PDB file of C-alpha atoms in Angstrom:
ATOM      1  CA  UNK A   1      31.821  31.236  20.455  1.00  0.00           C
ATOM      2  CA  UNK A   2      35.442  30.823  18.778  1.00  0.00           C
ATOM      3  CA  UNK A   3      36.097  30.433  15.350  1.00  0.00           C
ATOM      4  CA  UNK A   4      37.048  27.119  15.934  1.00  0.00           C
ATOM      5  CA  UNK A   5      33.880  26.310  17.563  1.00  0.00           C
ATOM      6  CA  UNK A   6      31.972  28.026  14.913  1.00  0.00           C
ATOM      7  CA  UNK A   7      33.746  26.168  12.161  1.00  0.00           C
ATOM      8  CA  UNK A   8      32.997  22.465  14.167  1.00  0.00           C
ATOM      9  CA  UNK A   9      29.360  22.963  14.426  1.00  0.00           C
ATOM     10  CA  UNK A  10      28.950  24.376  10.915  1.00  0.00           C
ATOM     11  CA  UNK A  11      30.898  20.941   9.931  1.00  0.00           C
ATOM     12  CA  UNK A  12      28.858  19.037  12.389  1.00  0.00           C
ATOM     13  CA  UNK A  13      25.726  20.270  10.701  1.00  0.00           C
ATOM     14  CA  UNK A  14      26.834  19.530   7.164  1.00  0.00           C
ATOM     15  CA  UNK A  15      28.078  15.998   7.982  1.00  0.00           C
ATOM     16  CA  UNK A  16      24.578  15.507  10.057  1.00  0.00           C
ATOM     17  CA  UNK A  17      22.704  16.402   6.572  1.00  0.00           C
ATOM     18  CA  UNK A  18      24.711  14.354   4.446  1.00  0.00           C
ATOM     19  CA  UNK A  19      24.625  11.520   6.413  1.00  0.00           C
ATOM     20  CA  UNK A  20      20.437  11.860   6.174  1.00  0.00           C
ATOM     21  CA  UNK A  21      20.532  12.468   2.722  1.00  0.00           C
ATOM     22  CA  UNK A  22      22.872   8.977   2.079  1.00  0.00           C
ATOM     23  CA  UNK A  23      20.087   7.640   4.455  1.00  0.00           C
ATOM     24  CA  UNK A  24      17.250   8.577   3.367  1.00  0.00           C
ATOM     25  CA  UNK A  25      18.149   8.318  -0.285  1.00  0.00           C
ATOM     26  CA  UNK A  26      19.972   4.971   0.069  1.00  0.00           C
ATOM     27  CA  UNK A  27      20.107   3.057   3.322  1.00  0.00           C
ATOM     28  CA  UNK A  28      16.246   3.488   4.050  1.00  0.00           C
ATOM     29  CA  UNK A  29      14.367   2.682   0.583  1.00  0.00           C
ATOM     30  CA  UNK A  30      17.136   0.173  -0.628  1.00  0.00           C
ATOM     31  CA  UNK A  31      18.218  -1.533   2.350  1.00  0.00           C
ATOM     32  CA  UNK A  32      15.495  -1.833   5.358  1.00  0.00           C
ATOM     33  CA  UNK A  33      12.695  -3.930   5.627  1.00  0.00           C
ATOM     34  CA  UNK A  34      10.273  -4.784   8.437  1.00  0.00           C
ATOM     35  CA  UNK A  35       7.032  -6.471   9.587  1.00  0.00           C
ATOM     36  CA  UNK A  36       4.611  -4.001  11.101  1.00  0.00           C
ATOM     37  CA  UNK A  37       1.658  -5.957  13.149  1.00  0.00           C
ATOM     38  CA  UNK A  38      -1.112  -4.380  13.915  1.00  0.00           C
ATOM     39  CA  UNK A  39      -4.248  -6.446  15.776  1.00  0.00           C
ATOM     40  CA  UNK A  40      -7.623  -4.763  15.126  1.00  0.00           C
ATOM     41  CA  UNK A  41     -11.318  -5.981  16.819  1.00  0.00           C
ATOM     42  CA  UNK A  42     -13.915  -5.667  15.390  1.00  0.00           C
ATOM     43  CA  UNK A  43     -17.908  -5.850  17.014  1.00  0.00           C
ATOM     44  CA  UNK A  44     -19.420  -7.824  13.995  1.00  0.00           C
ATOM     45  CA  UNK A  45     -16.684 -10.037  13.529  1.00  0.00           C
ATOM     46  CA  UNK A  46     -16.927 -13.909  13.903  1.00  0.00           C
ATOM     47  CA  UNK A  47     -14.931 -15.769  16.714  1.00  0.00           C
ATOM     48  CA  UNK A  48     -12.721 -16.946  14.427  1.00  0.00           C
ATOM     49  CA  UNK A  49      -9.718 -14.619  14.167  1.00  0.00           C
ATOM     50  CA  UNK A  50      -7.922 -13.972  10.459  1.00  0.00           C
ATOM     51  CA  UNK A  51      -4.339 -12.968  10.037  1.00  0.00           C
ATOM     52  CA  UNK A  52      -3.899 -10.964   6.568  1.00  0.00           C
ATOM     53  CA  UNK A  53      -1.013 -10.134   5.270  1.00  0.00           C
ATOM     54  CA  UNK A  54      -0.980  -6.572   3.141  1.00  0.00           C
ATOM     55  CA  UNK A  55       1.650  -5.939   0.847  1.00  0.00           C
ATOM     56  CA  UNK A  56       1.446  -2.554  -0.850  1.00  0.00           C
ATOM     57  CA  UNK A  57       3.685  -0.232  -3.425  1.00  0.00           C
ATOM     58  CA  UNK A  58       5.977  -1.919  -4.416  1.00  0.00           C
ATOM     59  CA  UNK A  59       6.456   0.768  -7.508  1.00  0.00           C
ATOM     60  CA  UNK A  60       8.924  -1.984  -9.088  1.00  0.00           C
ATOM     61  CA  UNK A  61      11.970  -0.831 -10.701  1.00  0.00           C
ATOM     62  CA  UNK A  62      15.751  -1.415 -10.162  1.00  0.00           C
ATOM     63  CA  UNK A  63      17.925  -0.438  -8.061  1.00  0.00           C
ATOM     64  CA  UNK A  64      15.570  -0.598  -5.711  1.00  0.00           C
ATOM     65  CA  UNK A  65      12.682  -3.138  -5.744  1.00  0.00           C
ATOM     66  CA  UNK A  66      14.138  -6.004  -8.867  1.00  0.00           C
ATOM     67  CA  UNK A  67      13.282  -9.441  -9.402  1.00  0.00           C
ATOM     68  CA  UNK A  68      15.636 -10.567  -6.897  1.00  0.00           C
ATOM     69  CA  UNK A  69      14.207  -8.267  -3.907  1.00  0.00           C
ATOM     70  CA  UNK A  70      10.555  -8.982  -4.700  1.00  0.00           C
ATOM     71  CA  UNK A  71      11.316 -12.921  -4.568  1.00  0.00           C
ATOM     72  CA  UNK A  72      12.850 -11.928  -1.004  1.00  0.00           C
ATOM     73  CA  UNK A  73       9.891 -10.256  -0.476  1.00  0.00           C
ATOM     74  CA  UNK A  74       7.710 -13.139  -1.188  1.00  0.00           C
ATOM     75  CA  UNK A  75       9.698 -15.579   0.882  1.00  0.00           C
ATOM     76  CA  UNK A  76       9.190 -12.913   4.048  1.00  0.00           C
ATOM     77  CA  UNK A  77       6.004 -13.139   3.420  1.00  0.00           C
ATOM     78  CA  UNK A  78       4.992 -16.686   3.126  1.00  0.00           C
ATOM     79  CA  UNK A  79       7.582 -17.612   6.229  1.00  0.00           C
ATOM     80  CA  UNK A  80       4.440 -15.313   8.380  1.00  0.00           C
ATOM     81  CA  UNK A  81       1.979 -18.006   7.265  1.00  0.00           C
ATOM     82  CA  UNK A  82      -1.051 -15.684   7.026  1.00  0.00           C
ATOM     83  CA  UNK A  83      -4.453 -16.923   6.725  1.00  0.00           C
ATOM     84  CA  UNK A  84      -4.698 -14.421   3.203  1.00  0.00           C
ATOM     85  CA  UNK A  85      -2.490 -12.019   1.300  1.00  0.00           C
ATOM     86  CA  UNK A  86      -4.213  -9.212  -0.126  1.00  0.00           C
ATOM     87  CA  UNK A  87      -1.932  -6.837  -2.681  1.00  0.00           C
ATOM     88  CA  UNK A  88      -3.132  -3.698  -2.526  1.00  0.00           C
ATOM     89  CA  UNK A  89      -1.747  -1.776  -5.491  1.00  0.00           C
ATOM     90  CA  UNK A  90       0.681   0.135  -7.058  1.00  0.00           C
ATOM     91  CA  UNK A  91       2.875  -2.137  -8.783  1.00  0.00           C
ATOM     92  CA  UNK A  92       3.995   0.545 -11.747  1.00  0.00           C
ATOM     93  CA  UNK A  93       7.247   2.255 -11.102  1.00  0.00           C
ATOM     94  CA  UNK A  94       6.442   5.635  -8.908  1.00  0.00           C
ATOM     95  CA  UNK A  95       9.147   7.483  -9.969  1.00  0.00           C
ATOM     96  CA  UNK A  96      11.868   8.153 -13.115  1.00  0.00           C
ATOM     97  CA  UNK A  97      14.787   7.138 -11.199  1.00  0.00           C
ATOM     98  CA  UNK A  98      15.002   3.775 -12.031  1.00  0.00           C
ATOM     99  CA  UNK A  99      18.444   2.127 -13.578  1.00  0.00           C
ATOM    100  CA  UNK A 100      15.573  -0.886 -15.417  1.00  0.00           C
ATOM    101  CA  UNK A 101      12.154  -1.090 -15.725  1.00  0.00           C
ATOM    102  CA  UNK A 102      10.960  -4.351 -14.391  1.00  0.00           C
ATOM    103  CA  UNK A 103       7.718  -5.361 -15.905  1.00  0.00           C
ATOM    104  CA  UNK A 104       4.522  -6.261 -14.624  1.00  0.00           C
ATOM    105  CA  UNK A 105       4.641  -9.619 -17.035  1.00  0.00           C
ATOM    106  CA  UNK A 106       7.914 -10.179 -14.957  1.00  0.00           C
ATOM    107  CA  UNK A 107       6.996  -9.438 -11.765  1.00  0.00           C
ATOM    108  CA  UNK A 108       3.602 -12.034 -11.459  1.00  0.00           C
ATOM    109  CA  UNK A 109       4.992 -14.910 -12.088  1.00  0.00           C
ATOM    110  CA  UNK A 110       7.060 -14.168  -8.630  1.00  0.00           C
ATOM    111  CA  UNK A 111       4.255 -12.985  -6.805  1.00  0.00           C
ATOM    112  CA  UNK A 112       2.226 -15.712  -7.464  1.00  0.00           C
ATOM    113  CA  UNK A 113       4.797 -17.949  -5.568  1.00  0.00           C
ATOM    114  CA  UNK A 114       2.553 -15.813  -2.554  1.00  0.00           C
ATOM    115  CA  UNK A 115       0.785 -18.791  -0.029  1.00  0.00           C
ATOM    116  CA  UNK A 116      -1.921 -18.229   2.292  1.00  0.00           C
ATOM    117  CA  UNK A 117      -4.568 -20.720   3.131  1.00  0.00           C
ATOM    118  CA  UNK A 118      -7.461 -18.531   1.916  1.00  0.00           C
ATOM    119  CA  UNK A 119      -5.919 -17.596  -0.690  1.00  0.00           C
ATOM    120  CA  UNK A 120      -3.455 -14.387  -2.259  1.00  0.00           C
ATOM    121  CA  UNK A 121      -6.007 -11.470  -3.726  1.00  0.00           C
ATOM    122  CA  UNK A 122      -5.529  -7.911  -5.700  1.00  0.00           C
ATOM    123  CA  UNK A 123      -6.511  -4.649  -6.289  1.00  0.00           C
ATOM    124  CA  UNK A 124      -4.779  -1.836  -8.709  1.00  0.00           C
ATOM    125  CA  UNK A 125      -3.729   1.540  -7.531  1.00  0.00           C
ATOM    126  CA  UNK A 126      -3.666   4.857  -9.706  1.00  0.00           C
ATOM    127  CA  UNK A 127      -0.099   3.910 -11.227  1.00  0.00           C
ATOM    128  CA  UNK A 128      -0.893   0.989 -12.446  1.00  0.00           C
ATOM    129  CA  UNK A 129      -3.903   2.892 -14.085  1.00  0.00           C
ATOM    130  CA  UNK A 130      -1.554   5.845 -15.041  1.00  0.00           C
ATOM    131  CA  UNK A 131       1.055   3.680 -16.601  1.00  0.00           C
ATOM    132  CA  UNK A 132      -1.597   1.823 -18.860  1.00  0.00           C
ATOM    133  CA  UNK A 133      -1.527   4.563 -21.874  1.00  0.00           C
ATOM    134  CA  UNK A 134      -4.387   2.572 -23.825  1.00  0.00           C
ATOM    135  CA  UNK A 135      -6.548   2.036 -20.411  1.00  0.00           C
ATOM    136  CA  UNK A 136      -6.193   5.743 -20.042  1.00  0.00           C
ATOM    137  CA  UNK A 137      -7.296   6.356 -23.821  1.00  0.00           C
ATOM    138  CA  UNK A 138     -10.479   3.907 -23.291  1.00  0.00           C
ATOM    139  CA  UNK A 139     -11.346   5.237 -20.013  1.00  0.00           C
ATOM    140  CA  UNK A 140     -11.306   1.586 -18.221  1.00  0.00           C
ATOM    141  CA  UNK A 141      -9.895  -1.739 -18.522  1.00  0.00           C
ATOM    142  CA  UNK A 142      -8.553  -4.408 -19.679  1.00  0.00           C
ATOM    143  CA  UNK A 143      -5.683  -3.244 -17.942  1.00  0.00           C
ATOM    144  CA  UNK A 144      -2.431  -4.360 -18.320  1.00  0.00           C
ATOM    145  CA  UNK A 145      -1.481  -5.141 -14.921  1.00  0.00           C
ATOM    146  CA  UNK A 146      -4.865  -6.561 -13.798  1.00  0.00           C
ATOM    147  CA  UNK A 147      -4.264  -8.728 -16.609  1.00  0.00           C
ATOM    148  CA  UNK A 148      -0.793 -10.163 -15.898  1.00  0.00           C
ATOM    149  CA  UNK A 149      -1.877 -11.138 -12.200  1.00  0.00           C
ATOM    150  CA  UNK A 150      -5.265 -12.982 -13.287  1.00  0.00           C
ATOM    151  CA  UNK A 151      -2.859 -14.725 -16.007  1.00  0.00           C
ATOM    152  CA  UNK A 152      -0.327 -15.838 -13.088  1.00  0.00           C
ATOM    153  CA  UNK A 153      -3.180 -16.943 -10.966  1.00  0.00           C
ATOM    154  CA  UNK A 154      -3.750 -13.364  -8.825  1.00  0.00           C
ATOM    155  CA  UNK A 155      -7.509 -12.602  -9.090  1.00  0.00           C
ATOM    156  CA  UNK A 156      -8.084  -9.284  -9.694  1.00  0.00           C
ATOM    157  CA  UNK A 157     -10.794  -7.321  -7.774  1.00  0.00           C
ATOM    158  CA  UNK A 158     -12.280  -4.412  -9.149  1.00  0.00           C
ATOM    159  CA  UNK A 159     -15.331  -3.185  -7.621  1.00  0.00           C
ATOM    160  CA  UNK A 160     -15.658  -6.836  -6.764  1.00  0.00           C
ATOM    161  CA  UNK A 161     -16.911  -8.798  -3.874  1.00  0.00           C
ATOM    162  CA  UNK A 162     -15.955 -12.382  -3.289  1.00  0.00           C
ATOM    163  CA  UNK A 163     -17.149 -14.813  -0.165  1.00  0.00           C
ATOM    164  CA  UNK A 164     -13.803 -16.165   1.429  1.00  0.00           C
ATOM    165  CA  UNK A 165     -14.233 -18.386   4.714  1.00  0.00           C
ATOM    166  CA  UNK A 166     -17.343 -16.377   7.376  1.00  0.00           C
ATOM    167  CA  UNK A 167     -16.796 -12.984   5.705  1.00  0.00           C
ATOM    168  CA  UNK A 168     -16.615 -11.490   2.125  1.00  0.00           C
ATOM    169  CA  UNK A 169     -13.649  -9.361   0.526  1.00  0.00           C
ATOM    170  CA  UNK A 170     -14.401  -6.422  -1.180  1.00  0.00           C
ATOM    171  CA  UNK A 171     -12.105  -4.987  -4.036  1.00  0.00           C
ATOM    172  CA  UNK A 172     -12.466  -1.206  -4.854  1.00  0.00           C
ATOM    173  CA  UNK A 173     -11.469  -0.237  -7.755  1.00  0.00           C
ATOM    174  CA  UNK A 174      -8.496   2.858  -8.311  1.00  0.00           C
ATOM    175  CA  UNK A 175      -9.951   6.061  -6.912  1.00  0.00           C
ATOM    176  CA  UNK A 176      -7.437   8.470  -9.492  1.00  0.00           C
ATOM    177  CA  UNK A 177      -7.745   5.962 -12.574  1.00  0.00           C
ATOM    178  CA  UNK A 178      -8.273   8.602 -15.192  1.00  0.00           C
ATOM    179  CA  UNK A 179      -6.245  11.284 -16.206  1.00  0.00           C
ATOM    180  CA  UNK A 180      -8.573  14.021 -18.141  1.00  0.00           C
ATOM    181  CA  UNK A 181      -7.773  17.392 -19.232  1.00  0.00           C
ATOM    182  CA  UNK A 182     -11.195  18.589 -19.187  1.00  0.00           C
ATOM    183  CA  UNK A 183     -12.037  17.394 -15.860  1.00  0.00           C
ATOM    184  CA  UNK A 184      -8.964  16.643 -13.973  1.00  0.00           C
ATOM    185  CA  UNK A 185      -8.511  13.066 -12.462  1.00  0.00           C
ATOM    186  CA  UNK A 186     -11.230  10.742 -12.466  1.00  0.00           C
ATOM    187  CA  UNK A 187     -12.267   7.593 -10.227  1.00  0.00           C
ATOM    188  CA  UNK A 188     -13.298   4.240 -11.651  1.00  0.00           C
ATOM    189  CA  UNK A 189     -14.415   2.979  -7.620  1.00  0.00           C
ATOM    190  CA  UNK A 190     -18.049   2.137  -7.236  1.00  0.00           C
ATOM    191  CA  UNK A 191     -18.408   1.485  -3.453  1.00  0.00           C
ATOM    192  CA  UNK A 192     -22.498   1.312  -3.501  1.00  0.00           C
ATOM    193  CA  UNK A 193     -22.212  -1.164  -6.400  1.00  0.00           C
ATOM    194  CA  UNK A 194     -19.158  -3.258  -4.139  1.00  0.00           C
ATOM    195  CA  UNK A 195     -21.171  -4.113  -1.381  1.00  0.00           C
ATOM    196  CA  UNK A 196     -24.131  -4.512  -2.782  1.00  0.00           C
ATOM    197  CA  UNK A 197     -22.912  -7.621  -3.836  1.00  0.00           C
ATOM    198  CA  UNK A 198     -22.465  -8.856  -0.311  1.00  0.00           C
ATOM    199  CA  UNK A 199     -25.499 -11.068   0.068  1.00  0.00           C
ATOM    200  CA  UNK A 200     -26.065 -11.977   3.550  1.00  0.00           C
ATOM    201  CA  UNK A 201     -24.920 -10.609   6.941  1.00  0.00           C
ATOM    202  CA  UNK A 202     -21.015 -11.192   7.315  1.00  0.00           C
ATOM    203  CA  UNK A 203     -19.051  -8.932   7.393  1.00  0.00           C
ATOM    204  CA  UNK A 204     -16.644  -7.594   5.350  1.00  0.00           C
ATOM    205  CA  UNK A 205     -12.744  -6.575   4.547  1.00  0.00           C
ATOM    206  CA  UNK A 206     -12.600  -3.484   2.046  1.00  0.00           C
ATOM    207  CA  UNK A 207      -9.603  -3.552   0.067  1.00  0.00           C
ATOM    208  CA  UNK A 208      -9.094   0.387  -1.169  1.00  0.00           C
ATOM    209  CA  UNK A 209      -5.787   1.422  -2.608  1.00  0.00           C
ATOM    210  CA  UNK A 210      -6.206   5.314  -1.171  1.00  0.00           C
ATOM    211  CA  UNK A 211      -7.721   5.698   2.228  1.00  0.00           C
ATOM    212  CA  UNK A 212      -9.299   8.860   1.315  1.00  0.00           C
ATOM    213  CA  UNK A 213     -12.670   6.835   0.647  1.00  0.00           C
ATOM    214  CA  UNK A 214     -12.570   5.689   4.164  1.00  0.00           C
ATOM    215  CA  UNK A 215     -15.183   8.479   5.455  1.00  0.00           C
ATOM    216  CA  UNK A 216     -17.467   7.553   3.244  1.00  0.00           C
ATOM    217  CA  UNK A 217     -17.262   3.371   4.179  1.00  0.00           C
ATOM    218  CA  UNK A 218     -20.193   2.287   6.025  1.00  0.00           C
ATOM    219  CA  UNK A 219     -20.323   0.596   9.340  1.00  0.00           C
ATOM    220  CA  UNK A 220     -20.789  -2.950   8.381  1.00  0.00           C
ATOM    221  CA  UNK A 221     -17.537  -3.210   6.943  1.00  0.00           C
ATOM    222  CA  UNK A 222     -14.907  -4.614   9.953  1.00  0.00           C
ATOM    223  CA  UNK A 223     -11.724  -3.303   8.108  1.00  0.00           C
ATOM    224  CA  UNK A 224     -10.750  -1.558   5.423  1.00  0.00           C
ATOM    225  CA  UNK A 225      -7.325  -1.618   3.789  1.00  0.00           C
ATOM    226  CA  UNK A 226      -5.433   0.569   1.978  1.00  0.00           C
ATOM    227  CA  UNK A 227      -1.596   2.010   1.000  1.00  0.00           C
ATOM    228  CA  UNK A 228      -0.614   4.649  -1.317  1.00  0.00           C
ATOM    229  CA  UNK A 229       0.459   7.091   0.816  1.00  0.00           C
ATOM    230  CA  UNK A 230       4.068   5.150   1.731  1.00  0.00           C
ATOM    231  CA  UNK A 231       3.412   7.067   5.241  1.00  0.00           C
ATOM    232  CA  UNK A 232       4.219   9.909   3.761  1.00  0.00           C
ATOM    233  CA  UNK A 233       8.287   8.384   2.683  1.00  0.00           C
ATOM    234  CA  UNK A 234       8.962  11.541   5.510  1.00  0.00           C
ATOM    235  CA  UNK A 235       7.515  10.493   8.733  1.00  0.00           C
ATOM    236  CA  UNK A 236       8.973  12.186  12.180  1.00  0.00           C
ATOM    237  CA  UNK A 237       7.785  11.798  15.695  1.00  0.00           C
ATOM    238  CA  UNK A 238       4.285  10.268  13.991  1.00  0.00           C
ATOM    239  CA  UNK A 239       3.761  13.145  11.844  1.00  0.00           C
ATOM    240  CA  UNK A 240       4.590  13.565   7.819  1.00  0.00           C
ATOM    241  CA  UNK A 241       4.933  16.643   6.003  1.00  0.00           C
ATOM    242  CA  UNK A 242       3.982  15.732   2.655  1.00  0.00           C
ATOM    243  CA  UNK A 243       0.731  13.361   2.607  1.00  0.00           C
ATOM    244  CA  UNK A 244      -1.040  12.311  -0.914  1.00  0.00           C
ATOM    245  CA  UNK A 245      -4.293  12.272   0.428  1.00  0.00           C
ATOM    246  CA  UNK A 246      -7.280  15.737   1.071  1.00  0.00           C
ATOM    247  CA  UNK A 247      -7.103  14.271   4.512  1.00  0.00           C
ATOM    248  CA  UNK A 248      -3.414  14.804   5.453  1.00  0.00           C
ATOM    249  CA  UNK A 249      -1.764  13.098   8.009  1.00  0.00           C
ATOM    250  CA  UNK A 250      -5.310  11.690   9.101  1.00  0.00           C
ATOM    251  CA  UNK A 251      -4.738   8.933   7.044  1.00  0.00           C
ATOM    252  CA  UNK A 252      -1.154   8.924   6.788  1.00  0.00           C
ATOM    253  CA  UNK A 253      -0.330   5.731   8.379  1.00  0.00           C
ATOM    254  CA  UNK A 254      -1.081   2.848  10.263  1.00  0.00           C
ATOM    255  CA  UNK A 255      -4.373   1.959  12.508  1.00  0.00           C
ATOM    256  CA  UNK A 256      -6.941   4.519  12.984  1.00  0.00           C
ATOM    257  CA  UNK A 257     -10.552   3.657  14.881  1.00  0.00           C
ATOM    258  CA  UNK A 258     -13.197   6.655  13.583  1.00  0.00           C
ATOM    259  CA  UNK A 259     -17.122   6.146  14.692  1.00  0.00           C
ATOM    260  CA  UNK A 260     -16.741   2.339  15.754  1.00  0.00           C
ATOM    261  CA  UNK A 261     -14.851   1.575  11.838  1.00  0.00           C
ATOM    262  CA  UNK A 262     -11.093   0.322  11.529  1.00  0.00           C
ATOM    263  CA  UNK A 263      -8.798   1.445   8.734  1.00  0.00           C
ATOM    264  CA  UNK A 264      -5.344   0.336   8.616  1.00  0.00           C
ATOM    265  CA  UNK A 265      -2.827   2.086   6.097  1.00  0.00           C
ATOM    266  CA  UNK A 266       0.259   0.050   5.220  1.00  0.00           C
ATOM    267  CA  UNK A 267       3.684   1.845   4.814  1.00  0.00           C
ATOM    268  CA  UNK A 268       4.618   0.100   1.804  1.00  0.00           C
ATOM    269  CA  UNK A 269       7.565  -0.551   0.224  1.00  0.00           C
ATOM    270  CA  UNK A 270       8.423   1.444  -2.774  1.00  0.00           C
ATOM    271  CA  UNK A 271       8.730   5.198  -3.554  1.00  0.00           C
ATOM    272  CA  UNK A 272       6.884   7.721  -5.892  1.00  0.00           C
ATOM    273  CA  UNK A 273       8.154  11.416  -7.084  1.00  0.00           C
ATOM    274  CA  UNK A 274      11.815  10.618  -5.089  1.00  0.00           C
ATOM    275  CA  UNK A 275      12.979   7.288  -4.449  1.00  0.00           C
ATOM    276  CA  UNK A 276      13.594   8.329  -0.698  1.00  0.00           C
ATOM    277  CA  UNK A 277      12.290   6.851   2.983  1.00  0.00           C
ATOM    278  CA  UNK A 278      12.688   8.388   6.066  1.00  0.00           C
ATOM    279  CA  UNK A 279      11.265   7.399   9.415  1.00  0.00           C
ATOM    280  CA  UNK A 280       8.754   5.142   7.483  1.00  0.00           C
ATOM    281  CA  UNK A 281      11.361   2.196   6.336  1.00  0.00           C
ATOM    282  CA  UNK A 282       9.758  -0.577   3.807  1.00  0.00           C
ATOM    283  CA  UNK A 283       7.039  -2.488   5.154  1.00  0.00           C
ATOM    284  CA  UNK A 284       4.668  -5.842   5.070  1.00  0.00           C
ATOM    285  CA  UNK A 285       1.900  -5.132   7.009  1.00  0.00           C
ATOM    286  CA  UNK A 286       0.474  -8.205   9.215  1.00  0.00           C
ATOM    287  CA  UNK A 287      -3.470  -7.462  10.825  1.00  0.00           C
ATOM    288  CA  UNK A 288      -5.257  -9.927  12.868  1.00  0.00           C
ATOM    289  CA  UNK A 289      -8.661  -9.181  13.233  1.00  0.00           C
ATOM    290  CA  UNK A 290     -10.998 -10.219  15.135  1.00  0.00           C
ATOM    291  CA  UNK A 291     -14.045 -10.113  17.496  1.00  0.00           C
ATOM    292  CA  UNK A 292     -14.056  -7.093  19.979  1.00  0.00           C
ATOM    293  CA  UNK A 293     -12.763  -7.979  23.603  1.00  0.00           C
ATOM    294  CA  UNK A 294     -15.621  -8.543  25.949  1.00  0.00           C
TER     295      UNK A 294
END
């Protein structure tokens, strides 16, 4: 090889890397924005299918995710016309590069512009917990953010079980609440106590910020929900290197079918530790679920 050539693929390489950096820093987390669908069948499930419409992380904070994106946001949503809407946590800023805080107080008054015929539910996810300095100093609620969304009309469910329709939603409550010295990070989720509050047969839709409890969920449950891992923000050829979950890239993303049980992990749309996407662009996540194919 020449000099020359030497010198145009060294260049080639450096303008590859900036150009993925601008991307991934800039044109990814700011700028795109998708659906993903995902249909999921379930053998207990009624004939009657349900569209829900996840929308997880949003980590709100300018540039990125303002008042002005998340009305966007909520318009995208309501033009799919899903049967429920189902927030699934995380609404705390995720990382310290943020130009201005928006806060929570802000924020539900927009997101309770969300319509779905059944009705627009919530859990909390470990920043919203993390980010709630007197919650942490209790060791439980109220919480600030649980409190803002049941103000604007968003009920709030934490290790709560609700009948909606011919099945019953199930909120678990933030698996890394608690931030102790003496004992490291500590759940507030009580799945035993969730479901015992289903009543009869139907099933149910388990609403679980971090997927990591999905081992554990028992078979009655048709689908279980959850976000917080963003899809790892780095996501190549289906696989992520850095995963916030014991499981890894088990649980990374999207639909995944263990022992007869459905889990499906949204992307999300904000950022934690580095405001940066790659491969894994901002997401709403659209399911329809229903009976199992004959």
């Amino acid at each position: 090889m020449t000099r020359r050539g030497l010198f145009k693929g060294l260049l080639g390489i450096a303008l590859a890397g900036l150009f993925s950096a601008v991307y991934a820093f800039f044109v990814e987390p700011a700028w795109r924005f998708r659906v993903r669908r995902w249909r999921v069948n379930a053998a207990n499930w009624p004939a009657s299918p349900v569209r829900i419409l996840a929308i997880s992380d949003l980590h709100l904070g300018e540039p990125y995710i303002g008042l002005n994106r998340l009305s966007r946001i909520v318009a995208r949503a309501n033009a799919l016309d899903a049967d429920i809407v189902v927030l699934l946590g995380d609404y705390a800023a995720g990382h310290r590069f943020i130009s201005a805080p928006v806060r929570i107080a802000d924020a539900a008054p927009v997101l309770a512009g969300l319509r779905a015929k059944l009705g627009v539910y919530a859990i909390l996810g470990n920043h919203d917990w993390w980010d709630d300095r007197s919650a942490q100093k209790r060791g439980g609620g109220p919480n600030l953010y649980a409190t803002a969304l049941e103000v604007a009309g968003i009920p709030v469910l934490s290790n709560r079980a609700v009948r909606v329709r011919d099945f019953w939603l199930a909120g678990l409550e933030d698996q890394l609440a608690l931030l102790r010295k003496e004992n490291g990070i500590v759940g507030l989720d009580d799945l035993p106590g969730t479901l015992a509050q289903v009543t009869d047969g139907a099933p149910v839709i388990l609403l679980a910020h971090e997927p990591d409890i999905f081992p554990k969920v028992p078979g009655r449950v048709a689908l279980t929900l959850s976000g917080h891992t963003h899809g790892g923000q780095l996501r190549l050829f289906g696989w992520s290197p850095v995963v916030p979950s014991r499981y890894g890239n088990r649980y990374a993303y999207g639909h995944v079918h263990e022992e007869g049980r459905s889990l499906v992990v949204s992307g999300g749309i904000g950022c934690s530790i580095l405001p940066v996407r790659f491969g894994v662009p901002p997401e709403i996540t659209l399911v329809e679920l229903g009976p199992a194919l004959a």
